[in-house]
Tab-separated table of N, CA, C and O in Angstrom:
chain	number	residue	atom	x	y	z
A	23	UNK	N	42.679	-34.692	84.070
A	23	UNK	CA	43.186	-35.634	83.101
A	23	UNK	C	42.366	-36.898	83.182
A	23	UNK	O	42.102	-37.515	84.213
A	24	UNK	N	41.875	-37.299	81.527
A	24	UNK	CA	41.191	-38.712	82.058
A	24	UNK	C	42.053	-39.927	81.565
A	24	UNK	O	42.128	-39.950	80.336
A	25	UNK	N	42.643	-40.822	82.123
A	25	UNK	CA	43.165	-41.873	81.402
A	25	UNK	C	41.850	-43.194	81.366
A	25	UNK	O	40.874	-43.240	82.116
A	26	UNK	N	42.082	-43.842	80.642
A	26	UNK	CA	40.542	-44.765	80.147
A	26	UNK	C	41.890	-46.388	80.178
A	26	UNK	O	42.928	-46.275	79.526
A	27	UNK	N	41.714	-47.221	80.693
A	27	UNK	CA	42.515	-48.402	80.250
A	27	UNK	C	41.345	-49.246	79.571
A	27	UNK	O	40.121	-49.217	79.699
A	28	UNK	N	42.284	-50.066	78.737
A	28	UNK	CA	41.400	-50.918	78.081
A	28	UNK	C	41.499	-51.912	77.715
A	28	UNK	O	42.412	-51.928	76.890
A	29	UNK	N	40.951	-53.106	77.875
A	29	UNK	CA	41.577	-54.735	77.565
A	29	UNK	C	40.712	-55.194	76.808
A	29	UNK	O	39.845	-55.670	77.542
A	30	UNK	N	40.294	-55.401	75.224
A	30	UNK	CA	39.289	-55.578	74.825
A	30	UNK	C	39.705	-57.830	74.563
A	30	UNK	O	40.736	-58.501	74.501
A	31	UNK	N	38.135	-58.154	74.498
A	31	UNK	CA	38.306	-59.588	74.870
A	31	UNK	C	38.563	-60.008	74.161
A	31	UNK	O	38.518	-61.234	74.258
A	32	UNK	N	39.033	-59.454	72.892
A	32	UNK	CA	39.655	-60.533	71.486
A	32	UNK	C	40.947	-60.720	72.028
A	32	UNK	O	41.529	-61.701	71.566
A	33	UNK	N	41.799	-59.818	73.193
A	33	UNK	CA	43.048	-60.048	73.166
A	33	UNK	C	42.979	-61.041	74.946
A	33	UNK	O	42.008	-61.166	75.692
A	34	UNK	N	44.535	-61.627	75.134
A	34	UNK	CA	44.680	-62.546	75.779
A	34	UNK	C	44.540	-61.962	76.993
A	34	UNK	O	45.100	-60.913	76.674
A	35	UNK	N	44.181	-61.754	78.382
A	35	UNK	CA	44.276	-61.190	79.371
A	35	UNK	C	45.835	-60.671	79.621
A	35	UNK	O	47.016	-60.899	79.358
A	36	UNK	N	45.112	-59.977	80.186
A	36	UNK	CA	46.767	-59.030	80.820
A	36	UNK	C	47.299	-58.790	82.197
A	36	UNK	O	47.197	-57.643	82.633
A	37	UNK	N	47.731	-59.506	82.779
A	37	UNK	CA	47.882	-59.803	84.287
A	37	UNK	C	48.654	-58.836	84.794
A	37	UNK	O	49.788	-59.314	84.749
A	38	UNK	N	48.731	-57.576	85.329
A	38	UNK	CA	49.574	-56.754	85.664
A	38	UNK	C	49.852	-56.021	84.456
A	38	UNK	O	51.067	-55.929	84.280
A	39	UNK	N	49.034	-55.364	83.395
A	39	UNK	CA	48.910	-54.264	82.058
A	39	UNK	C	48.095	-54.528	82.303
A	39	UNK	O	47.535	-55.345	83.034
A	40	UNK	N	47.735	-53.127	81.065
A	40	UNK	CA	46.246	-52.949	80.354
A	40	UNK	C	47.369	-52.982	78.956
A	40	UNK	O	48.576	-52.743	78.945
A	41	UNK	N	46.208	-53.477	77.528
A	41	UNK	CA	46.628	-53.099	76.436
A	41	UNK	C	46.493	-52.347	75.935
A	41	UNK	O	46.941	-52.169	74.802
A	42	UNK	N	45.563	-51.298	76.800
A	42	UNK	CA	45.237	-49.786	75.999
A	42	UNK	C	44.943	-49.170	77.074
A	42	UNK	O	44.055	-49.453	77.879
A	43	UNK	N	46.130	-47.812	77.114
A	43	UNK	CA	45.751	-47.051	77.798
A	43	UNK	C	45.660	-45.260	76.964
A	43	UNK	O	46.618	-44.753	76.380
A	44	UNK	N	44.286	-44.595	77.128
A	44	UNK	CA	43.893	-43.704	76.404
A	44	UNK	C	43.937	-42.538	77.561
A	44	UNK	O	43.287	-42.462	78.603
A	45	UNK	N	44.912	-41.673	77.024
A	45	UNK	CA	44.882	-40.519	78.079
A	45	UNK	C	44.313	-39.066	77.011
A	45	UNK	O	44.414	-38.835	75.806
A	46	UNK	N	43.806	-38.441	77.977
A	46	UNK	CA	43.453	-36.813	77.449
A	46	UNK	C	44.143	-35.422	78.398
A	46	UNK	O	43.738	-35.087	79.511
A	47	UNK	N	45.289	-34.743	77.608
A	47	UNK	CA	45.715	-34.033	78.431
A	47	UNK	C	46.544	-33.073	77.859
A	47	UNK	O	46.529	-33.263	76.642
A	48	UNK	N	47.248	-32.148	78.144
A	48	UNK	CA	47.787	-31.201	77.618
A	48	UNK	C	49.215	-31.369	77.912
A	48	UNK	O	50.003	-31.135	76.996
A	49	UNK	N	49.696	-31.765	79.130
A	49	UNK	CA	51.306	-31.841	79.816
A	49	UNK	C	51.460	-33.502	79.378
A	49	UNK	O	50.621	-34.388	79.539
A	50	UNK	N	52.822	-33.607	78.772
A	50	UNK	CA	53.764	-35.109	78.558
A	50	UNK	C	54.664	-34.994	79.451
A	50	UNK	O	55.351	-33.988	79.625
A	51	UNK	N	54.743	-36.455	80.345
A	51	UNK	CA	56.236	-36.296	81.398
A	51	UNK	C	56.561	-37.407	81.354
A	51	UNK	O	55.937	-38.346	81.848
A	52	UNK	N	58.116	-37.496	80.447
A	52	UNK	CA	58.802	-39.035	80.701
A	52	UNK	C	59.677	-38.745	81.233
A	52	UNK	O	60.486	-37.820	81.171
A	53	UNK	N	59.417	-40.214	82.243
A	53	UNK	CA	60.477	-40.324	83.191
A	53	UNK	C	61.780	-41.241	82.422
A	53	UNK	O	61.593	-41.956	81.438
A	54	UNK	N	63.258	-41.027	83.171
A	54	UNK	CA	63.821	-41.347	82.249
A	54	UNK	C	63.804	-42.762	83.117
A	54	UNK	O	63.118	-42.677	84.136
A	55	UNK	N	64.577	-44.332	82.845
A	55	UNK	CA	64.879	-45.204	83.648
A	55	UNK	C	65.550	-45.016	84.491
A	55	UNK	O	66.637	-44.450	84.603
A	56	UNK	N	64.304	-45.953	85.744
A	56	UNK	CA	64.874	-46.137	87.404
A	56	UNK	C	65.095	-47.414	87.600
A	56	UNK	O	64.320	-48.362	87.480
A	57	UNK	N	66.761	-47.367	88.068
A	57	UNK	CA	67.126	-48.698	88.170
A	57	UNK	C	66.529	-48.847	89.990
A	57	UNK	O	65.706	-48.124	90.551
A	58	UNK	N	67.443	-50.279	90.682
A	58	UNK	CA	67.179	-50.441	91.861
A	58	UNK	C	68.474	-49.874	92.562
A	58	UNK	O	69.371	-50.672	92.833
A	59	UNK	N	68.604	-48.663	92.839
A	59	UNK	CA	69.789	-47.702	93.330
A	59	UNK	C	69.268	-47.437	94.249
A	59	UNK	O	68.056	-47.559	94.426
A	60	UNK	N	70.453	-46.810	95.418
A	60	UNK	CA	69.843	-45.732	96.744
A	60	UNK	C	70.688	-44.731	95.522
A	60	UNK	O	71.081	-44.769	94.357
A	61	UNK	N	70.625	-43.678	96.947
A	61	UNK	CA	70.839	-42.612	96.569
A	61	UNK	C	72.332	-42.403	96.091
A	61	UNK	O	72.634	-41.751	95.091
A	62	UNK	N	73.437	-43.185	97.128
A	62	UNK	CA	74.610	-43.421	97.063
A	62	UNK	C	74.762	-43.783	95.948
A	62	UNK	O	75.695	-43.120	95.496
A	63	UNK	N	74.243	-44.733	94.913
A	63	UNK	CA	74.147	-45.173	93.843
A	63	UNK	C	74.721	-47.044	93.866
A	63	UNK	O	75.224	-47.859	93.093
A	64	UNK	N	74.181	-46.954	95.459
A	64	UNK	CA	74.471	-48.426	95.788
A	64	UNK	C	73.163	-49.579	95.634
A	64	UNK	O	72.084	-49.337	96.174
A	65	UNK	N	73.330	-50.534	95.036
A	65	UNK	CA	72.214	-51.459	94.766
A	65	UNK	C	71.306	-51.451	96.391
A	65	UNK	O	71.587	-51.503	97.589
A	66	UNK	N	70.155	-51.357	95.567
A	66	UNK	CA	69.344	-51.518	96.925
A	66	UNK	C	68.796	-52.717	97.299
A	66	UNK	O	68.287	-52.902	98.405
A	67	UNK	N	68.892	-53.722	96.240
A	67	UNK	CA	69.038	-55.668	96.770
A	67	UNK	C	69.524	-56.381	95.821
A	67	UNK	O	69.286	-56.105	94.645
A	68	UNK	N	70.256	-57.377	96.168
A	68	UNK	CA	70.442	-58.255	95.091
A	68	UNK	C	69.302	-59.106	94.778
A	68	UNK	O	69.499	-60.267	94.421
A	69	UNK	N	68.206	-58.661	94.874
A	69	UNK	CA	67.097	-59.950	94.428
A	69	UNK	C	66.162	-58.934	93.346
A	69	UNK	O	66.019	-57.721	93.504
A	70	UNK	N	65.428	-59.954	91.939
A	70	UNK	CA	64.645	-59.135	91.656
A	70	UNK	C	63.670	-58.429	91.858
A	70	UNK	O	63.401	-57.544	91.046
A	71	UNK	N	62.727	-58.676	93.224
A	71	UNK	CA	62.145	-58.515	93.493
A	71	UNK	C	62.604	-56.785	94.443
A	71	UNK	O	62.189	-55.662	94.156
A	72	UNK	N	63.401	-57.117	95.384
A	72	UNK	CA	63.820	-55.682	96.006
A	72	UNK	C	64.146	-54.676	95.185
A	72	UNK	O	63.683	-53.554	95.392
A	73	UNK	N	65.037	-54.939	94.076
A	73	UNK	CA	65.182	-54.173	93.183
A	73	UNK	C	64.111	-53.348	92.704
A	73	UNK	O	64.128	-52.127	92.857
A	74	UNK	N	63.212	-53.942	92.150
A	74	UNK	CA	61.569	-53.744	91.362
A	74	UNK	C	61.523	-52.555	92.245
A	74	UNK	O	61.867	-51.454	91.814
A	75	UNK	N	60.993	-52.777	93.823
A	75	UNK	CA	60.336	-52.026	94.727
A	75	UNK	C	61.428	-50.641	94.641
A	75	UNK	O	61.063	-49.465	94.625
A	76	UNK	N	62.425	-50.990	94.607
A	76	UNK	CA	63.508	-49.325	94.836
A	76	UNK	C	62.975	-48.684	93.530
A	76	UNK	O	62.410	-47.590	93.543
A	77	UNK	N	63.186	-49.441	92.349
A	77	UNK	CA	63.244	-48.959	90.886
A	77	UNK	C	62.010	-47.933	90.572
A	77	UNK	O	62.081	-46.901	89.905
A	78	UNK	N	60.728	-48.541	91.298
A	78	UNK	CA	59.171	-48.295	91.559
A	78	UNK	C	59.722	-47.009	92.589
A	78	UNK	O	59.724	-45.820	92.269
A	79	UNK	N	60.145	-47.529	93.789
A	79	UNK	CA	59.646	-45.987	94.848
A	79	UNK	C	61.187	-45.218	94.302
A	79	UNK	O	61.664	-44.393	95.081
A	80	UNK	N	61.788	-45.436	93.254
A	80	UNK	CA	62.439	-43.719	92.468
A	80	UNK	C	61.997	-43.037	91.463
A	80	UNK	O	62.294	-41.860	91.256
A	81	UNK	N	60.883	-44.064	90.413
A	81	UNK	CA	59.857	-43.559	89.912
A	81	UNK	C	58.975	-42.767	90.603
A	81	UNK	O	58.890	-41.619	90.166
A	82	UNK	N	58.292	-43.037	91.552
A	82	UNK	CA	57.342	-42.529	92.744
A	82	UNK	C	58.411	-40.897	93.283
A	82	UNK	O	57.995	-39.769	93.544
A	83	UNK	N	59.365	-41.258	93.280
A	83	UNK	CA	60.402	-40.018	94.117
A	83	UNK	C	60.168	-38.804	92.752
A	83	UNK	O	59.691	-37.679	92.905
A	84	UNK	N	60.621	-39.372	91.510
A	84	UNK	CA	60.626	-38.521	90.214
A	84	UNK	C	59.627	-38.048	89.749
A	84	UNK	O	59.659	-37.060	89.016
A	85	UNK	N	58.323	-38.788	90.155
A	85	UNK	CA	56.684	-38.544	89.837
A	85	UNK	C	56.487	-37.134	90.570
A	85	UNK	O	56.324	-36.088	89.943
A	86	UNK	N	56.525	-37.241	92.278
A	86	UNK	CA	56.282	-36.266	93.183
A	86	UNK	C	56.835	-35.176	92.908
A	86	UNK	O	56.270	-34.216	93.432
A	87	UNK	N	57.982	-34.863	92.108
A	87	UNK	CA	58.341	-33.776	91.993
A	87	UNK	C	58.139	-32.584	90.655
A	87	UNK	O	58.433	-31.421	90.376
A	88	UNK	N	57.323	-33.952	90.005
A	88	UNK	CA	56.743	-33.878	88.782
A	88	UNK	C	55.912	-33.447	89.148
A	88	UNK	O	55.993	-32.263	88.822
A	89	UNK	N	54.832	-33.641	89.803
A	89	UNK	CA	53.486	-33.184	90.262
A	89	UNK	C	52.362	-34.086	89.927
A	89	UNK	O	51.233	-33.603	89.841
A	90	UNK	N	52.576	-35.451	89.713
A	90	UNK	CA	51.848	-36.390	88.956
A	90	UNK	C	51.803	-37.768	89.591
A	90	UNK	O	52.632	-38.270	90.351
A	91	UNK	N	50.762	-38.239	89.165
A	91	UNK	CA	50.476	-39.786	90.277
A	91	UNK	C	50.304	-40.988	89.143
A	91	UNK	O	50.297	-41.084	87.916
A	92	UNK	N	50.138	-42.049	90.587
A	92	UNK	CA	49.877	-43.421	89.278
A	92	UNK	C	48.627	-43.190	88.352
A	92	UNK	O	48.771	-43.514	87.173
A	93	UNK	N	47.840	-42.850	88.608
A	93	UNK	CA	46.898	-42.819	87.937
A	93	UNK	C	47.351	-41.475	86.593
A	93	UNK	O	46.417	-41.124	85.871
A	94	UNK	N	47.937	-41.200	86.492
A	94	UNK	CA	48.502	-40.202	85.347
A	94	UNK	C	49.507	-41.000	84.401
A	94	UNK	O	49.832	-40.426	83.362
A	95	UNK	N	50.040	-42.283	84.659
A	95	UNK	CA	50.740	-42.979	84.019
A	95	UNK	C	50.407	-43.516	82.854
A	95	UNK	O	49.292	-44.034	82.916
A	96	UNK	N	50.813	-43.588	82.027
A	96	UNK	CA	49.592	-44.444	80.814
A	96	UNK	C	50.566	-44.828	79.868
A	96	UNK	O	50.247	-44.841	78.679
A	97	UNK	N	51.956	-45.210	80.293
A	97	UNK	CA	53.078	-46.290	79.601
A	97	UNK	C	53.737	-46.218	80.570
A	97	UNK	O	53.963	-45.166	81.168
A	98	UNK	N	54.348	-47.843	81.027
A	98	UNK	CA	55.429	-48.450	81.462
A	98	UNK	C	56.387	-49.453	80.684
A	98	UNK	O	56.124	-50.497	80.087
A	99	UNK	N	57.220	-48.988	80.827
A	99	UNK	CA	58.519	-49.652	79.689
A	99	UNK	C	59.629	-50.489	80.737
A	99	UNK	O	60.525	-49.874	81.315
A	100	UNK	N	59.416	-52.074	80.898
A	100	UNK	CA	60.445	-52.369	82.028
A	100	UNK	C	61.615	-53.516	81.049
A	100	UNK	O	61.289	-54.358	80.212
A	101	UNK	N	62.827	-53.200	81.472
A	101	UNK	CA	63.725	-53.657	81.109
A	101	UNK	C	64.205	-54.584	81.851
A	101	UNK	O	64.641	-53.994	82.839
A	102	UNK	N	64.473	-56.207	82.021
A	102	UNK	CA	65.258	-56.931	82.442
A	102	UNK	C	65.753	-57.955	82.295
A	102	UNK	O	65.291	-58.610	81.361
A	103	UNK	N	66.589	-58.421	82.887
A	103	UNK	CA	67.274	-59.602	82.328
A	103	UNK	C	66.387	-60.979	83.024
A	103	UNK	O	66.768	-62.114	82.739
A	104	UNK	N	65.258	-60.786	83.894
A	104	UNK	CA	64.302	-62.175	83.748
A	104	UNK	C	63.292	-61.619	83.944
A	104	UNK	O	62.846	-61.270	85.038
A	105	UNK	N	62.525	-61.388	82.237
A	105	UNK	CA	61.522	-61.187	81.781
A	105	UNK	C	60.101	-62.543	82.154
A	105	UNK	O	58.894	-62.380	82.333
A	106	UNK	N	60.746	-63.506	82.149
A	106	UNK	CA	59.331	-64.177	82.884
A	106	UNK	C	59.041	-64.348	83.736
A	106	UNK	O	58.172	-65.136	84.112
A	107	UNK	N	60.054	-63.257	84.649
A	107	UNK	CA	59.460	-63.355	86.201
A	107	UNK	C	58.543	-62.347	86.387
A	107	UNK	O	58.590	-61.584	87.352
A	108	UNK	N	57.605	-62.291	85.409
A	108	UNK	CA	56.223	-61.055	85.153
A	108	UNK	C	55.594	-60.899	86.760
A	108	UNK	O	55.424	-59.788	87.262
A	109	UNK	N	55.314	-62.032	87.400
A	109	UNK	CA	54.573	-62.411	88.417
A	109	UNK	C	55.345	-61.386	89.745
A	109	UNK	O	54.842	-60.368	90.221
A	110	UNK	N	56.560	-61.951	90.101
A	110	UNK	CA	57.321	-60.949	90.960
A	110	UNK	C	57.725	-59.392	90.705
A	110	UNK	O	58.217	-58.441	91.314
A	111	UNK	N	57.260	-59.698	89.547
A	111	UNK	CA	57.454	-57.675	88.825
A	111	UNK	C	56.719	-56.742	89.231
A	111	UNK	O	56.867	-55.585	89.626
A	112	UNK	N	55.135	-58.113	88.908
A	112	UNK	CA	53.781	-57.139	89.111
A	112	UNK	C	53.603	-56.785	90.963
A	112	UNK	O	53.140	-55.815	91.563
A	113	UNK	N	54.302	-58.263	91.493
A	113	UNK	CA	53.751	-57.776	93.005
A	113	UNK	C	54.660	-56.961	93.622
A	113	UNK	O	54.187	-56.334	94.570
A	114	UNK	N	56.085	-56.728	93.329
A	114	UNK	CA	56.490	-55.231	93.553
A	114	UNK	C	56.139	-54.294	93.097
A	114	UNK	O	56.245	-53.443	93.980
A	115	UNK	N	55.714	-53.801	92.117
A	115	UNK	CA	55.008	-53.056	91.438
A	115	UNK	C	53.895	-52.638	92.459
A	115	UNK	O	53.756	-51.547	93.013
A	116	UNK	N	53.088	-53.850	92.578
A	116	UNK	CA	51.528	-53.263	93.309
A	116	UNK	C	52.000	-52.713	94.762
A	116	UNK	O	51.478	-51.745	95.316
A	117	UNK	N	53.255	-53.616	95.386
A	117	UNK	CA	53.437	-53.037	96.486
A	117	UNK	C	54.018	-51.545	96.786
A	117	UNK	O	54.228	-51.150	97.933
A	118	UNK	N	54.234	-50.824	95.710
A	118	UNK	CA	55.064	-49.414	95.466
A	118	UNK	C	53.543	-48.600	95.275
A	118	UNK	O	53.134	-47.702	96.012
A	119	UNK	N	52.725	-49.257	93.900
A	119	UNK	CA	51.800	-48.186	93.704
A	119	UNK	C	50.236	-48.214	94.340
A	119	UNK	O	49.308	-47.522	93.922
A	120	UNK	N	50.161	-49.325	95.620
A	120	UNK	CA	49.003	-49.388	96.223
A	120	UNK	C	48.129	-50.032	95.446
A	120	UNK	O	46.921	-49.928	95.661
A	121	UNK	N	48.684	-50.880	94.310
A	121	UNK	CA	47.492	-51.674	93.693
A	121	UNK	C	46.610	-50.634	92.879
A	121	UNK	O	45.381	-50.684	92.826
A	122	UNK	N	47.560	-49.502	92.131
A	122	UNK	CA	46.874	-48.543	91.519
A	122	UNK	C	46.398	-49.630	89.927
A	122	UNK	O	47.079	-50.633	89.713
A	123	UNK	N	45.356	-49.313	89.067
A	123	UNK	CA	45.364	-49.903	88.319
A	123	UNK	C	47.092	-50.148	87.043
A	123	UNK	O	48.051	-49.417	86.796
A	124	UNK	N	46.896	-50.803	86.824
A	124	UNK	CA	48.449	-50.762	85.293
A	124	UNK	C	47.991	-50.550	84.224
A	124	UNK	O	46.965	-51.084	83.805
A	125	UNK	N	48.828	-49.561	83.480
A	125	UNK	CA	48.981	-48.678	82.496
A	125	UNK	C	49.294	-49.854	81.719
A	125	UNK	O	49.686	-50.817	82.377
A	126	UNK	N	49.183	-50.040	80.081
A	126	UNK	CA	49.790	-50.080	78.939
A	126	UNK	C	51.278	-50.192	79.383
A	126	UNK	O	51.923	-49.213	79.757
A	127	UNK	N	51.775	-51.457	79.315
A	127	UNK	CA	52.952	-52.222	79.240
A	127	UNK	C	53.762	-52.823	78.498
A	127	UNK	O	53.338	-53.408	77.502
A	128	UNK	N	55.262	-52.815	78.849
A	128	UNK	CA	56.175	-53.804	78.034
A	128	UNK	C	56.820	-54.066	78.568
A	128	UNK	O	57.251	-53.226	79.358
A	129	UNK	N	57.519	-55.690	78.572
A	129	UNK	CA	58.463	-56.174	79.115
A	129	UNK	C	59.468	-56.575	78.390
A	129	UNK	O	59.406	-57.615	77.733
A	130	UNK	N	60.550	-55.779	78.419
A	130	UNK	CA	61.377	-56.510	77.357
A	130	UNK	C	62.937	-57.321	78.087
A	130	UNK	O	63.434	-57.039	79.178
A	131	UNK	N	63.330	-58.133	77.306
A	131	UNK	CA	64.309	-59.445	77.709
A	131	UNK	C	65.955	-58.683	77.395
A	131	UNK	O	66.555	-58.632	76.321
A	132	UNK	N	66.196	-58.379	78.162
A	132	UNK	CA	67.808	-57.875	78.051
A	132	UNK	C	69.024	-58.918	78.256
A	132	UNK	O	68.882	-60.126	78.444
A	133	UNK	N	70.131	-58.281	78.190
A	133	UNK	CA	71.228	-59.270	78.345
A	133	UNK	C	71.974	-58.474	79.556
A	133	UNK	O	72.864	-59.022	80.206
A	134	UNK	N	71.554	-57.172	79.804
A	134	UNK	CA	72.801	-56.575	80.754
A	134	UNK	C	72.068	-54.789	80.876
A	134	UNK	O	71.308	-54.250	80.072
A	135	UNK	N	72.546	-54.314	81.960
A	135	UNK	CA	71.834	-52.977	81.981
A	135	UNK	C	73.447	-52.208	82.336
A	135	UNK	O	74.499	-52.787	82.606
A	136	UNK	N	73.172	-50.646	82.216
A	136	UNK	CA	74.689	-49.903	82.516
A	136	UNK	C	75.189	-49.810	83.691
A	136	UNK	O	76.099	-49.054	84.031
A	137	UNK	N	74.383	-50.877	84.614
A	137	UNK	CA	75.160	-50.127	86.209
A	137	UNK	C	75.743	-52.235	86.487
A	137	UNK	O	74.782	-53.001	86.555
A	138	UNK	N	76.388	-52.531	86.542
A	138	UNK	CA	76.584	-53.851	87.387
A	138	UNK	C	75.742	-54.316	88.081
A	138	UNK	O	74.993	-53.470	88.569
A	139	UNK	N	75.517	-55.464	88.374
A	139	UNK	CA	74.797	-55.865	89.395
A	139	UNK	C	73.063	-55.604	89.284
A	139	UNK	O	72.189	-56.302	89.799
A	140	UNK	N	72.877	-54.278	88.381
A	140	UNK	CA	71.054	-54.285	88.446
A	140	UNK	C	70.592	-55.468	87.670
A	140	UNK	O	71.405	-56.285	87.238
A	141	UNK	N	69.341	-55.582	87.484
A	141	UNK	CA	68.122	-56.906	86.924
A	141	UNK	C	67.547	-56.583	86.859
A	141	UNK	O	66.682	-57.433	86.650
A	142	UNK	N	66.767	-54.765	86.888
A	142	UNK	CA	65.653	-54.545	86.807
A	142	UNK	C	66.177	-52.488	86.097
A	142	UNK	O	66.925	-51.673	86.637
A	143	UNK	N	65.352	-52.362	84.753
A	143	UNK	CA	64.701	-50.343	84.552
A	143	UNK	C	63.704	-50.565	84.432
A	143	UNK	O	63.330	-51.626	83.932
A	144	UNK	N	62.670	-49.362	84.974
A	144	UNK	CA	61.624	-48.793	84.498
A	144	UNK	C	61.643	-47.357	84.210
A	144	UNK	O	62.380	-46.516	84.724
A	145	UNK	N	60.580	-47.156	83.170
A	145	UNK	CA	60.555	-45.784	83.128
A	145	UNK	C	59.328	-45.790	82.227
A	145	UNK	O	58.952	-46.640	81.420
A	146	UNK	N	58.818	-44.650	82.566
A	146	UNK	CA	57.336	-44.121	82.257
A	146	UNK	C	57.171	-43.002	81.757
A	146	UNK	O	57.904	-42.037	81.972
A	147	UNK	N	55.796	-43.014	80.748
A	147	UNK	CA	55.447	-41.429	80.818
A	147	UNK	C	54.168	-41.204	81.704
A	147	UNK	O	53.736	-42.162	82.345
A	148	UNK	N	53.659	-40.211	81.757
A	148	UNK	CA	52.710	-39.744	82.002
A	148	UNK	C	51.846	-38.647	81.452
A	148	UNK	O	52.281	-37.923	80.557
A	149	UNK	N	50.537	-38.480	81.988
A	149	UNK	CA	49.699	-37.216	80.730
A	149	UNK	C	49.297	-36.575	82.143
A	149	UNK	O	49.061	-37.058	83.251
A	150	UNK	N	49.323	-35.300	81.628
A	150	UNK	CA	48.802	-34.686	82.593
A	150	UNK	C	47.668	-33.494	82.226
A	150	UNK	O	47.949	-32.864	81.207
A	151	UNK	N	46.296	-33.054	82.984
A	151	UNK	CA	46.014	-31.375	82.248
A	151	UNK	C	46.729	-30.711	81.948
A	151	UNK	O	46.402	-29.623	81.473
């Protein structure tokens, strides 16, 4: 599978995205949203930042069984209720995926998610051969 990211310089930099990510592949795998849960279905921090990292390593849990890595990702869709904390998003993020490059992104501004207490979904697809 080749994914190609791409930031061309007419657009504003992208600090943690790419604005184009071009995959070639035959297999689609979306993941559905990972909040910051254990397994119990108990919050795994009250901060946004801990959250991020659980939300990230149950993506990572759902990937592995998928058969697919960061580098197969080529959309991330994150949901939360403090969208300009981009900065603490990205460095949980890097700390889950090893500073793999970032896929084609969105951050969008919520008011509330279905479990109490979360601040943070993600969920992704991926391309695969």
């Amino acid at each position: 599978m080749a994914r190609e990211l791409q930031n061309p310089p007419e657009l504003h930099p992208a600090p943690g995205f790419s604005h184009i990510a071009v995959a070639e592949g035959t297999r689609v795998v979306h993941f559905a949203g990972q909040l910051g849960l254990n397994a119990d279905f108990s919050l795994a921090a009250d901060d946004l930042h801990g959250q991020t990292v659980k939300a990230m390593q149950n993506v990572a849990a759902a990937m592995r069984v998928a058969g697919v890595g960061w580098d197969d990702v080529v959309r991330r869709t994150i949901y939360t209720l403090h969208p300009t904390e981009y900065e603490v998003i990205t460095q949980a993020i890097d700390e889950v995926t090893g500073g793999a490059a970032h896929p084609a992104q969105t951050i969008v501004g919520i008011t509330g998610l279905a479990v109490p207490g979360c601040l943070i979904e993600i969920e992704c697809t991926a391309v695969t051969a």
